[in-house]
Amino acid sequence: MKKIEQQICYLDSNVLISRISPERRSDLIAHYLQQGRLQGFTFFSSVLASLEVSRFLHRTNTPERTQKQFQEHKTDALAGTELVRLNSQMLTSASTFTFPHLGSLDSIHLGTAQAIGASHFLTNDKQLLRACEEVGLATSF
């Protein structure tokens, strides 16, 4: 039997949010992530993603959504993704990017991906996509 080598794919928060938001192509994201798993990828994101998912859920909250449903949506968004704690190396890396179009949170995601040795980075954000390509991270499988 052929051994599958583990490869690291970093998931940006917007990809994780897409998993629970039908208007954000959740079926396409689910299919894409399944293809990545079949190719031996393990998915990671920063603990920052947990915050960003929570903020998205709070912004889109409805009176009908219970606390239990809120937690279920958050769990669904983050399922199968290892969350990485931030450290000074990641923040230092994030502060050195010179891309004028890259915001602070996106810089932290990019710095985290580099620090954990990701070979791939999935995002729906065009500016972050451009930065990933400029630093040599693949943006598709």
Coordinates of N, CA, C and O in Angstrom, one line a residue:
M1 N 0.8 -1.2 0.0 CA 0.0 0.0 0.0 C 0.9 1.2 0.0 O 1.8 1.4 0.8
K2 N 0.5 2.2 -0.8 CA 1.3 3.4 -1.0 C 1.1 4.3 0.3 O -0.1 4.6 0.6
K3 N 2.2 4.8 0.9 CA 2.1 5.7 2.0 C 1.8 7.1 1.5 O 2.5 7.6 0.6
I4 N 0.9 7.8 2.1 CA 0.6 9.2 1.8 C 1.4 10.1 2.7 O 1.3 10.0 3.9
E5 N 2.2 10.9 2.1 CA 3.0 11.9 2.8 C 2.1 13.0 3.3 O 1.3 13.6 2.5
Q6 N 2.3 13.4 4.6 CA 1.5 14.5 5.1 C 2.0 15.9 4.5 O 3.2 16.1 4.5
Q7 N 1.1 16.6 4.1 CA 1.4 18.0 3.6 C 0.5 18.9 4.4 O -0.6 18.6 4.8
I8 N 1.0 20.1 4.6 CA 0.3 21.1 5.4 C -0.3 22.2 4.5 O 0.3 22.8 3.7
C9 N -1.6 22.3 4.8 CA -2.4 23.4 4.1 C -3.0 24.3 5.1 O -3.7 23.8 6.1
Y10 N -2.7 25.6 5.0 CA -3.2 26.6 5.9 C -4.6 27.1 5.4 O -4.7 27.4 4.2
L11 N -5.6 27.1 6.2 CA -6.9 27.6 5.9 C -7.1 29.0 6.5 O -7.0 29.2 7.7
D12 N -7.4 30.0 5.6 CA -7.7 31.3 6.1 C -9.1 31.3 6.7 O -10.0 30.4 6.3
S13 N -9.4 32.3 7.5 CA -10.7 32.3 8.2 C -11.9 32.4 7.2 O -12.9 31.8 7.5
N14 N -11.7 33.1 6.1 CA -12.8 33.2 5.2 C -13.2 31.8 4.6 O -14.3 31.6 4.2
V15 N -12.2 30.9 4.4 CA -12.5 29.6 3.9 C -13.3 28.8 5.0 O -14.3 28.1 4.7
L16 N -12.9 28.9 6.3 CA -13.6 28.3 7.4 C -15.0 28.8 7.5 O -16.0 28.0 7.7
I17 N -15.2 30.1 7.3 CA -16.5 30.7 7.4 C -17.4 30.2 6.2 O -18.6 30.0 6.4
S18 N -16.8 30.0 5.1 CA -17.5 29.6 3.9 C -18.1 28.2 4.1 O -19.1 27.8 3.5
R19 N -17.5 27.4 5.0 CA -18.1 26.1 5.3 C -19.4 26.1 6.0 O -20.2 25.1 5.9
I20 N -19.8 27.2 6.6 CA -21.1 27.3 7.3 C -22.0 28.4 6.7 O -23.0 28.7 7.2
S21 N -21.6 28.9 5.6 CA -22.4 30.0 5.0 C -22.7 29.6 3.5 O -21.9 29.8 2.6
P22 N -23.9 29.2 3.3 CA -24.3 28.7 1.9 C -24.0 29.8 0.8 O -23.7 29.4 -0.3
E23 N -24.2 31.0 1.2 CA -24.0 32.1 0.1 C -22.5 32.2 -0.2 O -22.1 33.0 -1.1
R24 N -21.6 31.6 0.6 CA -20.2 31.7 0.3 C -19.6 30.4 -0.3 O -18.5 30.1 0.0
R25 N -20.4 29.7 -1.0 CA -20.0 28.5 -1.7 C -19.5 27.3 -0.8 O -18.5 26.7 -1.0
S26 N -20.3 27.0 0.2 CA -19.9 26.0 1.2 C -19.7 24.6 0.5 O -18.8 23.9 0.9
D27 N -20.6 24.3 -0.5 CA -20.4 23.0 -1.1 C -19.1 22.9 -1.9 O -18.5 21.8 -1.9
L28 N -18.7 24.0 -2.6 CA -17.5 24.0 -3.3 C -16.3 23.8 -2.3 O -15.4 23.1 -2.6
I29 N -16.4 24.5 -1.2 CA -15.3 24.5 -0.2 C -15.2 23.1 0.3 O -14.1 22.5 0.4
A30 N -16.3 22.4 0.7 CA -16.3 21.1 1.2 C -15.7 20.1 0.2 O -14.9 19.3 0.6
H31 N -16.0 20.2 -1.1 CA -15.5 19.4 -2.1 C -14.0 19.6 -2.2 O -13.2 18.6 -2.3
Y32 N -13.6 20.8 -2.2 CA -12.1 21.2 -2.3 C -11.3 20.6 -1.2 O -10.3 20.0 -1.3
L33 N -11.9 20.7 0.1 CA -11.2 20.2 1.2 C -11.1 18.7 1.2 O -10.1 18.1 1.6
Q34 N -12.2 18.1 0.7 CA -12.2 16.6 0.6 C -11.1 16.2 -0.4 O -10.3 15.2 -0.1
Q35 N -10.9 16.9 -1.5 CA -9.8 16.6 -2.4 C -8.5 16.7 -1.8 O -7.6 15.9 -2.0
G36 N -8.3 17.7 -1.0 CA -7.1 17.9 -0.2 C -6.8 16.8 0.7 O -5.6 16.3 0.8
R37 N -7.8 16.3 1.5 CA -7.6 15.2 2.4 C -7.1 14.0 1.6 O -6.3 13.2 2.1
L38 N -7.8 13.7 0.5 CA -7.4 12.5 -0.3 C -6.0 12.6 -0.8 O -5.4 11.6 -1.1
Q39 N -5.5 13.8 -1.0 CA -4.1 14.0 -1.4 C -3.1 14.0 -0.3 O -1.9 14.3 -0.5
G40 N -3.6 13.8 1.0 CA -2.7 13.7 2.1 C -2.5 15.0 2.9 O -1.6 15.1 3.7
F41 N -3.3 16.0 2.6 CA -3.2 17.3 3.3 C -3.8 17.2 4.7 O -4.8 16.6 4.9
T42 N -3.1 17.9 5.6 CA -3.6 18.2 7.0 C -3.9 19.7 7.0 O -3.0 20.4 6.5
F43 N -5.0 20.1 7.6 CA -5.4 21.5 7.6 C -5.1 22.1 8.9 O -5.4 21.6 10.0
F44 N -4.6 23.3 8.8 CA -4.2 24.1 10.0 C -4.7 25.5 9.8 O -4.9 26.0 8.7
S45 N -4.9 26.2 10.9 CA -5.2 27.7 10.9 C -4.8 28.2 12.2 O -4.5 27.4 13.2
S46 N -4.7 29.5 12.4 CA -4.4 30.2 13.6 C -5.6 30.2 14.6 O -6.7 30.1 14.1
V47 N -5.3 30.3 15.9 CA -6.3 30.4 16.8 C -7.1 31.7 16.5 O -8.3 31.8 16.9
L48 N -6.5 32.6 15.8 CA -7.2 33.8 15.3 C -8.4 33.5 14.5 O -9.4 34.2 14.6
A49 N -8.4 32.3 13.8 CA -9.6 31.9 13.0 C -10.8 31.6 13.9 O -11.9 31.9 13.5
S50 N -10.5 31.1 15.1 CA -11.7 30.8 16.0 C -12.4 32.1 16.4 O -13.6 32.2 16.4
L51 N -11.6 33.1 16.6 CA -12.1 34.5 16.9 C -12.9 35.0 15.7 O -14.0 35.5 15.9
E52 N -12.3 34.9 14.6 CA -13.0 35.5 13.4 C -14.3 34.7 13.0 O -15.2 35.4 12.6
V53 N -14.3 33.4 13.3 CA -15.6 32.7 13.1 C -16.6 33.1 14.1 O -17.8 33.4 13.7
S54 N -16.2 33.3 15.3 CA -17.1 33.7 16.3 C -17.7 35.1 16.0 O -18.9 35.4 16.1
R55 N -16.8 36.0 15.6 CA -17.3 37.4 15.2 C -18.2 37.3 14.0 O -19.2 38.1 14.0
F56 N -18.0 36.5 13.0 CA -18.9 36.3 11.9 C -20.3 35.8 12.4 O -21.3 36.4 12.0
L57 N -20.2 34.8 13.3 CA -21.5 34.3 13.8 C -22.3 35.4 14.6 O -23.5 35.5 14.5
H58 N -21.6 36.2 15.4 CA -22.2 37.3 16.1 C -22.8 38.3 15.2 O -23.9 38.8 15.4
R59 N -22.0 38.7 14.1 CA -22.5 39.7 13.2 C -23.8 39.2 12.4 O -24.6 40.0 12.0
T60 N -23.8 37.9 12.2 CA -25.0 37.3 11.4 C -26.0 36.7 12.3 O -26.8 35.9 11.8
N61 N -25.9 36.9 13.5 CA -26.8 36.3 14.5 C -28.3 36.7 14.2 O -28.6 37.8 13.8
T62 N -29.2 35.7 14.5 CA -30.6 36.0 14.4 C -31.2 35.6 15.8 O -30.6 34.8 16.5
P63 N -32.4 36.2 16.1 CA -33.0 35.9 17.4 C -33.3 34.4 17.6 O -33.4 33.9 18.7
E64 N -33.5 33.7 16.4 CA -33.8 32.3 16.5 C -32.6 31.4 16.8 O -32.8 30.2 17.3
R65 N -31.4 31.9 16.7 CA -30.2 31.0 16.9 C -30.0 30.9 18.4 O -29.7 31.9 19.1
T66 N -30.0 29.7 18.9 CA -29.7 29.5 20.3 C -28.2 29.4 20.5 O -27.4 29.3 19.5
Q67 N -27.8 29.5 21.8 CA -26.3 29.4 22.1 C -25.8 28.0 21.6 O -24.7 27.9 21.1
K68 N -26.6 27.0 21.7 CA -26.2 25.6 21.3 C -26.0 25.6 19.8 O -25.0 25.1 19.3
Q69 N -26.9 26.3 19.0 CA -26.7 26.3 17.6 C -25.5 27.2 17.2 O -24.8 26.8 16.3
F70 N -25.2 28.2 18.0 CA -24.1 29.1 17.7 C -22.8 28.2 17.9 O -21.9 28.2 17.0
Q71 N -22.7 27.4 18.9 CA -21.5 26.5 19.1 C -21.4 25.5 18.1 O -20.3 25.1 17.6
E72 N -22.6 24.9 17.6 CA -22.6 23.9 16.6 C -22.0 24.5 15.3 O -21.2 23.9 14.6
H73 N -22.5 25.7 14.9 CA -22.0 26.4 13.7 C -20.5 26.6 13.8 O -19.7 26.4 12.8
K74 N -20.0 27.1 15.0 CA -18.6 27.3 15.2 C -17.8 26.0 15.0 O -16.8 26.0 14.4
T75 N -18.3 25.0 15.7 CA -17.6 23.6 15.6 C -17.6 23.2 14.1 O -16.6 22.6 13.7
D76 N -18.7 23.3 13.4 CA -18.7 22.9 12.0 C -17.7 23.7 11.2 O -17.1 23.1 10.3
A77 N -17.6 25.0 11.4 CA -16.6 25.8 10.6 C -15.2 25.3 10.9 O -14.4 25.3 9.9
L78 N -14.9 25.0 12.1 CA -13.5 24.6 12.5 C -13.2 23.1 12.4 O -12.0 22.7 12.6
A79 N -14.2 22.3 12.1 CA -14.0 20.8 12.1 C -12.9 20.4 11.2 O -12.7 20.9 10.1
G80 N -12.0 19.5 11.7 CA -10.9 19.0 10.9 C -9.8 19.9 10.7 O -8.9 19.6 9.9
T81 N -9.7 21.0 11.4 CA -8.7 22.0 11.3 C -7.9 22.1 12.6 O -8.6 22.3 13.7
E82 N -6.6 21.9 12.6 CA -5.8 22.1 13.8 C -5.5 23.6 14.0 O -5.1 24.2 13.1
L83 N -5.8 24.0 15.2 CA -5.6 25.5 15.5 C -4.2 25.6 16.1 O -3.9 24.9 17.0
V84 N -3.5 26.6 15.6 CA -2.1 26.8 16.0 C -2.1 28.1 16.9 O -2.6 29.1 16.5
R85 N -1.4 28.0 18.0 CA -1.3 29.2 18.9 C -0.3 30.1 18.3 O 0.7 29.7 17.7
L86 N -0.6 31.4 18.4 CA 0.4 32.4 17.9 C 1.6 32.5 18.8 O 1.5 32.3 20.0
N87 N 2.7 32.8 18.2 CA 3.9 33.1 19.0 C 4.6 34.3 18.4 O 4.2 34.8 17.4
S88 N 5.7 34.7 19.0 CA 6.4 35.9 18.6 C 7.0 35.7 17.2 O 7.1 36.7 16.5
Q89 N 7.4 34.5 16.8 CA 8.0 34.3 15.5 C 6.9 34.6 14.4 O 7.2 35.3 13.4
M90 N 5.7 34.2 14.7 CA 4.6 34.4 13.7 C 4.3 35.9 13.6 O 4.1 36.4 12.5
L91 N 4.3 36.6 14.7 CA 3.9 38.0 14.7 C 5.1 38.8 14.1 O 4.8 39.8 13.4
T92 N 6.3 38.4 14.4 CA 7.4 39.1 13.8 C 7.4 39.0 12.3 O 7.6 39.9 11.5
S93 N 7.1 37.7 11.8 CA 7.0 37.5 10.4 C 5.9 38.3 9.8 O 6.1 38.9 8.7
A94 N 4.8 38.4 10.5 CA 3.6 39.2 10.0 C 4.0 40.6 9.8 O 3.5 41.3 8.9
S95 N 4.8 41.1 10.7 CA 5.2 42.6 10.7 C 6.2 42.9 9.6 O 6.3 44.1 9.3
T96 N 6.8 41.9 9.0 CA 7.8 42.2 8.0 C 7.3 42.2 6.6 O 8.0 42.7 5.7
F97 N 6.1 41.8 6.4 CA 5.5 41.8 5.0 C 5.4 43.2 4.5 O 4.8 44.1 5.2
T98 N 5.8 43.4 3.3 CA 5.8 44.8 2.8 C 4.6 45.0 1.8 O 4.6 46.0 1.1
F99 N 3.7 44.1 1.7 CA 2.6 44.2 0.8 C 1.6 45.3 1.2 O 1.0 45.1 2.3
P100 N 1.5 46.4 0.5 CA 0.6 47.5 1.0 C -0.9 47.1 1.0 O -1.6 47.7 1.8
H101 N -1.2 46.1 0.3 CA -2.7 45.7 0.2 C -3.0 44.7 1.3 O -4.2 44.2 1.4
L102 N -2.1 44.3 2.2 CA -2.3 43.2 3.2 C -2.6 43.8 4.5 O -1.8 44.6 5.1
G103 N -3.7 43.5 5.1 CA -4.1 44.0 6.5 C -3.4 43.2 7.6 O -2.7 42.2 7.3
S104 N -3.6 43.7 8.8 CA -2.9 43.1 9.9 C -3.3 41.6 10.2 O -2.4 40.7 10.4
L105 N -4.6 41.3 10.2 CA -5.0 39.9 10.4 C -4.6 39.0 9.3 O -4.1 37.9 9.6
D106 N -4.6 39.4 8.1 CA -4.2 38.6 7.0 C -2.6 38.4 7.1 O -2.1 37.3 6.7
S107 N -1.9 39.4 7.5 CA -0.5 39.3 7.7 C -0.2 38.2 8.8 O 0.8 37.4 8.6
I108 N -1.0 38.2 9.8 CA -0.8 37.2 10.9 C -1.1 35.8 10.3 O -0.3 34.8 10.6
H109 N -2.1 35.6 9.5 CA -2.4 34.3 8.9 C -1.2 33.9 8.0 O -0.8 32.7 8.1
L110 N -0.7 34.8 7.2 CA 0.4 34.5 6.3 C 1.6 34.1 7.1 O 2.3 33.1 6.8
G111 N 1.9 34.9 8.1 CA 3.1 34.6 8.9 C 3.0 33.3 9.7 O 4.0 32.5 9.8
T112 N 1.8 32.9 10.1 CA 1.6 31.7 10.8 C 1.8 30.5 9.8 O 2.4 29.5 10.1
A113 N 1.2 30.7 8.6 CA 1.4 29.6 7.6 C 2.9 29.4 7.3 O 3.3 28.2 7.2
Q114 N 3.6 30.4 7.2 CA 5.1 30.2 6.9 C 5.8 29.6 8.1 O 6.6 28.7 7.9
A115 N 5.4 30.0 9.3 CA 6.1 29.5 10.5 C 5.8 28.0 10.7 O 6.7 27.3 11.2
I116 N 4.7 27.5 10.3 CA 4.4 26.1 10.5 C 4.8 25.2 9.3 O 4.6 24.0 9.3
G117 N 5.4 25.9 8.3 CA 5.9 25.1 7.1 C 4.8 24.7 6.1 O 4.9 23.7 5.5
A118 N 3.7 25.5 6.0 CA 2.7 25.1 5.1 C 3.2 25.2 3.7 O 4.0 26.1 3.3
S119 N 2.8 24.3 2.8 CA 3.1 24.4 1.4 C 2.0 25.0 0.6 O 2.2 25.5 -0.5
H120 N 0.8 25.0 1.2 CA -0.4 25.5 0.5 C -1.2 26.4 1.5 O -1.1 26.2 2.7
F121 N -1.9 27.3 0.8 CA -2.7 28.3 1.6 C -4.0 28.5 0.8 O -4.0 28.9 -0.3
L122 N -5.1 28.2 1.5 CA -6.4 28.4 0.8 C -7.1 29.6 1.4 O -7.3 29.8 2.6
T123 N -7.5 30.5 0.5 CA -8.2 31.7 0.9 C -9.2 32.1 -0.2 O -8.9 31.8 -1.4
N124 N -10.2 32.9 0.1 CA -11.1 33.5 -0.9 C -10.7 35.0 -1.1 O -11.3 35.6 -2.0
D125 N -9.8 35.5 -0.4 CA -9.4 36.9 -0.4 C -8.4 37.1 -1.5 O -7.3 36.6 -1.5
K126 N -8.7 37.9 -2.5 CA -7.8 38.2 -3.6 C -6.5 38.8 -3.3 O -5.5 38.5 -3.8
Q127 N -6.5 39.7 -2.3 CA -5.3 40.4 -1.9 C -4.4 39.4 -1.2 O -3.2 39.4 -1.4
L128 N -4.9 38.6 -0.3 CA -4.2 37.6 0.4 C -3.6 36.5 -0.5 O -2.5 36.1 -0.4
L129 N -4.5 36.2 -1.5 CA -4.0 35.2 -2.5 C -2.8 35.7 -3.2 O -1.8 35.0 -3.4
R130 N -2.8 37.0 -3.6 CA -1.6 37.6 -4.3 C -0.4 37.5 -3.4 O 0.7 37.2 -3.8
A131 N -0.6 37.8 -2.1 CA 0.6 37.8 -1.2 C 1.1 36.4 -1.0 O 2.3 36.2 -1.0
C132 N 0.2 35.4 -0.9 CA 0.6 34.0 -0.8 C 1.5 33.6 -2.0 O 2.5 33.0 -1.9
E133 N 1.0 34.0 -3.2 CA 1.8 33.6 -4.4 C 3.1 34.3 -4.4 O 4.1 33.7 -4.9
E134 N 3.2 35.5 -3.9 CA 4.4 36.3 -3.9 C 5.5 35.6 -3.0 O 6.7 35.8 -3.2
V135 N 5.0 35.0 -1.9 CA 5.9 34.4 -1.0 C 6.2 32.9 -1.3 O 6.9 32.2 -0.6
G136 N 5.5 32.4 -2.4 CA 5.8 31.0 -2.8 C 4.8 30.0 -2.2 O 5.2 28.8 -2.3
L137 N 3.7 30.3 -1.7 CA 2.8 29.3 -1.2 C 1.8 29.0 -2.3 O 1.2 29.9 -3.0
A138 N 1.6 27.7 -2.5 CA 0.6 27.3 -3.5 C -0.8 27.6 -3.0 O -1.1 27.5 -1.8
T139 N -1.7 28.0 -3.9 CA -3.0 28.4 -3.5 C -4.1 27.5 -4.1 O -5.3 27.8 -4.1
S140 N -3.7 26.3 -4.6 CA -4.7 25.3 -5.0 C -4.0 24.0 -5.0 O -2.7 23.9 -4.9
F141 N -4.7 22.9 -5.1 CA -4.2 21.6 -5.0 C -3.8 21.1 -6.4 O -4.4 21.4 -7.4

